[in-house]
Short mmCIF file of C-alpha atoms in Angstrom, two decimals:
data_model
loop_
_atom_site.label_atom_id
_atom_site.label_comp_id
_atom_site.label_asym_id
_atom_site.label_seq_id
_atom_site.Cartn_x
_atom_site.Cartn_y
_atom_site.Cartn_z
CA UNK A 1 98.88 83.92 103.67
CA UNK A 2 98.71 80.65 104.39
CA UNK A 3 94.80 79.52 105.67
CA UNK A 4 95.45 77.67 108.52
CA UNK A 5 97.96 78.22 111.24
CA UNK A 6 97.97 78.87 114.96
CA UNK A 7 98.36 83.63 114.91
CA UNK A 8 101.28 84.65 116.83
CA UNK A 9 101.15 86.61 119.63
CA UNK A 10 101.61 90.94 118.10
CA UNK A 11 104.96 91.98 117.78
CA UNK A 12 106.44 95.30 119.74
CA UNK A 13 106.24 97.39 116.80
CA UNK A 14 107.27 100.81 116.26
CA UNK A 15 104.39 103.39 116.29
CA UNK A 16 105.56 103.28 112.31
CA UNK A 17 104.87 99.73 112.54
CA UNK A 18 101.64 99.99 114.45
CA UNK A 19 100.38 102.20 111.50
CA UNK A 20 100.88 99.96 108.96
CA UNK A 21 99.38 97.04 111.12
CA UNK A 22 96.43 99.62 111.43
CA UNK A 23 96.10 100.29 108.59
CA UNK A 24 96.34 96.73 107.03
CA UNK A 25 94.04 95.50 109.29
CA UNK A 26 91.09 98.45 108.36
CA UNK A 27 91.33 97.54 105.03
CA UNK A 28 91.26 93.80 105.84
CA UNK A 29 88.06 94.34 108.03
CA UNK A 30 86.16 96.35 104.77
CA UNK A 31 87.66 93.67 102.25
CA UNK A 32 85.61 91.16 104.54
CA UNK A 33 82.95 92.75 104.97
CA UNK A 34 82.26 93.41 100.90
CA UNK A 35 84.00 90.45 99.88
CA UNK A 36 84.14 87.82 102.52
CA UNK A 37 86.40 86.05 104.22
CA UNK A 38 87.47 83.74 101.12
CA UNK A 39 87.91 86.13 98.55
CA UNK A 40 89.88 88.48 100.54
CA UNK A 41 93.44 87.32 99.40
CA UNK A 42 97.26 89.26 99.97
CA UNK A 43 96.65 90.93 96.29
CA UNK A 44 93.59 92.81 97.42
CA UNK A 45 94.60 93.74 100.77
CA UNK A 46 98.23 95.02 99.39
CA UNK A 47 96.28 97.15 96.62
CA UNK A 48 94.05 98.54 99.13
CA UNK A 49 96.17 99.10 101.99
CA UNK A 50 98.74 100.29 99.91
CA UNK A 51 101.48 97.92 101.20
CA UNK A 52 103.81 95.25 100.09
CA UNK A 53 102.49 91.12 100.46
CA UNK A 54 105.72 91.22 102.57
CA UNK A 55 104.82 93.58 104.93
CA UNK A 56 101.24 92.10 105.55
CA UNK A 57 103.49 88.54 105.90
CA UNK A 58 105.32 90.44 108.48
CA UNK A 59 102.52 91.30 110.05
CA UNK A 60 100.10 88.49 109.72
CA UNK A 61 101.63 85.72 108.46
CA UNK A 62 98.22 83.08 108.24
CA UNK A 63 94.96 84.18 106.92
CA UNK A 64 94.02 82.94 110.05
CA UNK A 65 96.21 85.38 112.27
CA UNK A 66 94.75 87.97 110.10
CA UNK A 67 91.14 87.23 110.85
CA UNK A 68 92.01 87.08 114.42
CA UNK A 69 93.40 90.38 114.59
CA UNK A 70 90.51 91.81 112.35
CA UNK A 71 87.83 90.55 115.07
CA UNK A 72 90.00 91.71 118.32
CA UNK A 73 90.43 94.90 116.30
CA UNK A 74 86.61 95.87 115.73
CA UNK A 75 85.83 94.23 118.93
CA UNK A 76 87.84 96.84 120.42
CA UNK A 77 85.88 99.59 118.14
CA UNK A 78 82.57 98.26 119.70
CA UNK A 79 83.64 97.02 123.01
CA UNK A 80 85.25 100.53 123.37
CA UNK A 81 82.43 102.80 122.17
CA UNK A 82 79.46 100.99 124.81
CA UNK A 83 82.51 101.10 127.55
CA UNK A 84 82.82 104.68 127.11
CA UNK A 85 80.99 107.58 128.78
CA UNK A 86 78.65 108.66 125.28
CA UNK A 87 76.15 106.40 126.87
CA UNK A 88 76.39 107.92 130.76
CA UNK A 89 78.30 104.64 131.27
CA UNK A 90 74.92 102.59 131.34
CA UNK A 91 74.60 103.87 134.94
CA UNK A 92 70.51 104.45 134.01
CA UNK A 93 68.05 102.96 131.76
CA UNK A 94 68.18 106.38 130.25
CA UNK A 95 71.66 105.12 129.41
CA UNK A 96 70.05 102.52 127.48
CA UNK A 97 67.51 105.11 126.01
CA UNK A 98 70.73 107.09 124.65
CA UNK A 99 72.51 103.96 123.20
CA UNK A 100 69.33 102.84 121.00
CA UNK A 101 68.86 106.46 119.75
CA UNK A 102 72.53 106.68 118.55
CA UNK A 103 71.59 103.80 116.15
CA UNK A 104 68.31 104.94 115.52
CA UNK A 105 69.81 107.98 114.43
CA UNK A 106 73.25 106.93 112.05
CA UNK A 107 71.77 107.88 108.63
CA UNK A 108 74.01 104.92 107.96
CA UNK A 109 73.38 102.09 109.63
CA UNK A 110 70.89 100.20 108.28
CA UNK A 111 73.63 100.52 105.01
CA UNK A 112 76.64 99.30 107.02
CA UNK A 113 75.08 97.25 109.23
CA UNK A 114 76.65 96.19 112.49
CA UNK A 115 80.47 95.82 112.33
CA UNK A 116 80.79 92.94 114.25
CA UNK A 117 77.89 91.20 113.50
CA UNK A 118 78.46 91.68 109.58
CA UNK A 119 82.09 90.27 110.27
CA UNK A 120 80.87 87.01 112.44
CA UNK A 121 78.28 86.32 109.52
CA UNK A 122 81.30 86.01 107.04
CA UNK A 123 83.97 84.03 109.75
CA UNK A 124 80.49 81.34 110.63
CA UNK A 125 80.77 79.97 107.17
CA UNK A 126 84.72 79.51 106.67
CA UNK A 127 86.54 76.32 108.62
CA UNK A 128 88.39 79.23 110.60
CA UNK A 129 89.55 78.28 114.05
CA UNK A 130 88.29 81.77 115.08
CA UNK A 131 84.89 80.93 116.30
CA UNK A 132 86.08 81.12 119.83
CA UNK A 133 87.45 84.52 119.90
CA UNK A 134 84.49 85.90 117.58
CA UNK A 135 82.21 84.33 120.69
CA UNK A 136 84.27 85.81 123.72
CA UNK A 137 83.80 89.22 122.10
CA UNK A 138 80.06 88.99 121.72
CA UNK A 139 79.56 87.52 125.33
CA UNK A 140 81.96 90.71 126.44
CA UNK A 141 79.40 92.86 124.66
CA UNK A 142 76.49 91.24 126.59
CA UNK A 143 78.70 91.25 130.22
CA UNK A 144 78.53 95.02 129.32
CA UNK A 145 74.66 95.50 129.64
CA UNK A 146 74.57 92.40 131.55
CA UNK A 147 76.86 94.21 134.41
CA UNK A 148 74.97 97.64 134.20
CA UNK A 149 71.73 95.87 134.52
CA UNK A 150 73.25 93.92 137.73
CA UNK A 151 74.56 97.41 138.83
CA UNK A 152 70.67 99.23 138.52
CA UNK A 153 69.42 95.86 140.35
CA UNK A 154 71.66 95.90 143.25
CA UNK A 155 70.88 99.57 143.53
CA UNK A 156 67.42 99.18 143.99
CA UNK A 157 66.32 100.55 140.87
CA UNK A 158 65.57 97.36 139.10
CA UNK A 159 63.10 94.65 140.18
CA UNK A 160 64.53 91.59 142.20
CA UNK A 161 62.56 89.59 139.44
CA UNK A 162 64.48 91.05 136.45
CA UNK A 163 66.99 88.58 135.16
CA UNK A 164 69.94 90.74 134.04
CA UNK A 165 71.73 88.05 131.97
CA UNK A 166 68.92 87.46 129.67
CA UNK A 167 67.63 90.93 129.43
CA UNK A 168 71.12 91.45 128.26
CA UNK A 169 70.86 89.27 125.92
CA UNK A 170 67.57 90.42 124.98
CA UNK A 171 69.39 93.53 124.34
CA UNK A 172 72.04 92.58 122.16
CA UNK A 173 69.67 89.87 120.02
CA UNK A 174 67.36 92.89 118.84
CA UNK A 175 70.29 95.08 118.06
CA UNK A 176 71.58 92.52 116.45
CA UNK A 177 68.33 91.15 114.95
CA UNK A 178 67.08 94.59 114.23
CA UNK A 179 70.11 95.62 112.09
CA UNK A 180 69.90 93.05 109.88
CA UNK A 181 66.25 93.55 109.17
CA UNK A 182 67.26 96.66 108.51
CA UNK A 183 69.68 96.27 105.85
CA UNK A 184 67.03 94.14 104.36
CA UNK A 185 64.16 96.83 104.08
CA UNK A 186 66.70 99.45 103.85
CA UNK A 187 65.36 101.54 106.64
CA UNK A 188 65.77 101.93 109.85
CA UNK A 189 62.40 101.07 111.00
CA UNK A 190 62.66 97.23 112.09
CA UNK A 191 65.88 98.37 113.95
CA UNK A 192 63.92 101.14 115.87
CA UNK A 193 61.28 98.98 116.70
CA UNK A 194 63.12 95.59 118.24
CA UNK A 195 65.54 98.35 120.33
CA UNK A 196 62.21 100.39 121.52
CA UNK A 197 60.34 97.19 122.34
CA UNK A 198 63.51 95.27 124.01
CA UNK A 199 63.39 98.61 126.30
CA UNK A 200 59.95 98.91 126.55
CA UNK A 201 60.33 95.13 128.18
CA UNK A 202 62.94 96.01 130.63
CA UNK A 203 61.36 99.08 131.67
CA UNK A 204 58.85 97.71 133.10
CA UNK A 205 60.93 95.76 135.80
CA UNK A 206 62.21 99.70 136.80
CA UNK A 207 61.22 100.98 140.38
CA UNK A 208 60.59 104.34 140.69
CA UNK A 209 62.68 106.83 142.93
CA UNK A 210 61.22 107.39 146.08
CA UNK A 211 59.49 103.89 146.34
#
């Protein structure tokens, strides 16, 4: 793979074809993440995905085309997770509540760290032309709690003097913040405490039922 080239736009592949894509790109996205974006090279990736270097040339012919297709494909884990209904669709702050103790509660996570945010930590320090994608799916991840917290507001069950935009990204900086003080203590304690006190915040612009 070449480092620097324009990615193409995906191919119609076979659902064969999509499986190998898959599967290229899952191992691309844990090379990354131990290795980093440099030392993750076609004789790595083929060993661990079990593939040819021509198929991941078919596939993703610039390192850069692979990076891009690494971020749109765990944005799409993340993005798709908080856009599902595990988390009552954000439709409450008990929504919210829900969301923080799934974290809370991975026996994992302060090990793996965020996904995402582990992945934009390695693409920040390479010369890339990725940066722009790697931002539009963080500022979809905020539009998500940014959009719910419009939704409660316009509802009446969120104070007119609640800023939804930056309690969103209030949201999304302690998660993000959190986690990696987490991986640092190895615990889950600093991650428990930014989510619980980011809530904490925002609960108090809540207005009862009835009122």
């Amino acid at each position: 793979m070449k480092a620097t080239t324009t990615a193409r736009e995906p191919r119609q592949l076979t659902e064969k074809g999509q499986a190998t894509r898959a599967r290229i790109l899952e191992q691309a996205a844990a090379l990354i993440y131990a290795e980093g974006v440099h030392a993750t090279n076609n004789d790595k990736l083929r060993r661990a995905a079990g593939v040819s270097g021509s198929q991941i040339n078919h596939y993703f012919p610039t390192k850069e085309s692979l990076v891009l297709a690494v971020i749109e494909w765990q944005a799409e884990r993340v993005l798709g997770l908080h856009r599902s209904e595990q988390f009552d669709g954000f439709e409450s702050l008990e929504g919210f509540r829900k969301w923080a103790a799934f974290y809370i509660g991975y026996e994992r996570a302060y090990h793996e760290g965020c996904s995402l945010g582990s992945l934009a930590s390695e693409i920040i320090k390479t010369d890339l032309d990725v940066h722009d994608e790697l931002a539009h799916a963080f500022a979809q991840w905020r539009e998500i709690f940014r959009d719910a917290l419009l939704g409660l507001q316009r509802q009446g069950r969120l104070s007119n003097e609640a800023d939804p935009g930056q309690l969103a990204s209030l949201l999304l900086a302690a998660f993000q913040g959190g986690m990696l003080l987490a991986q640092v203590a190895r615990g889950i304690s600093p991650l428990r405490d930014a989510l619980e006190a980011a809530l904490d915040y925002i609960e108090t612009f809540a207005i009862p039922h009835g009122t």
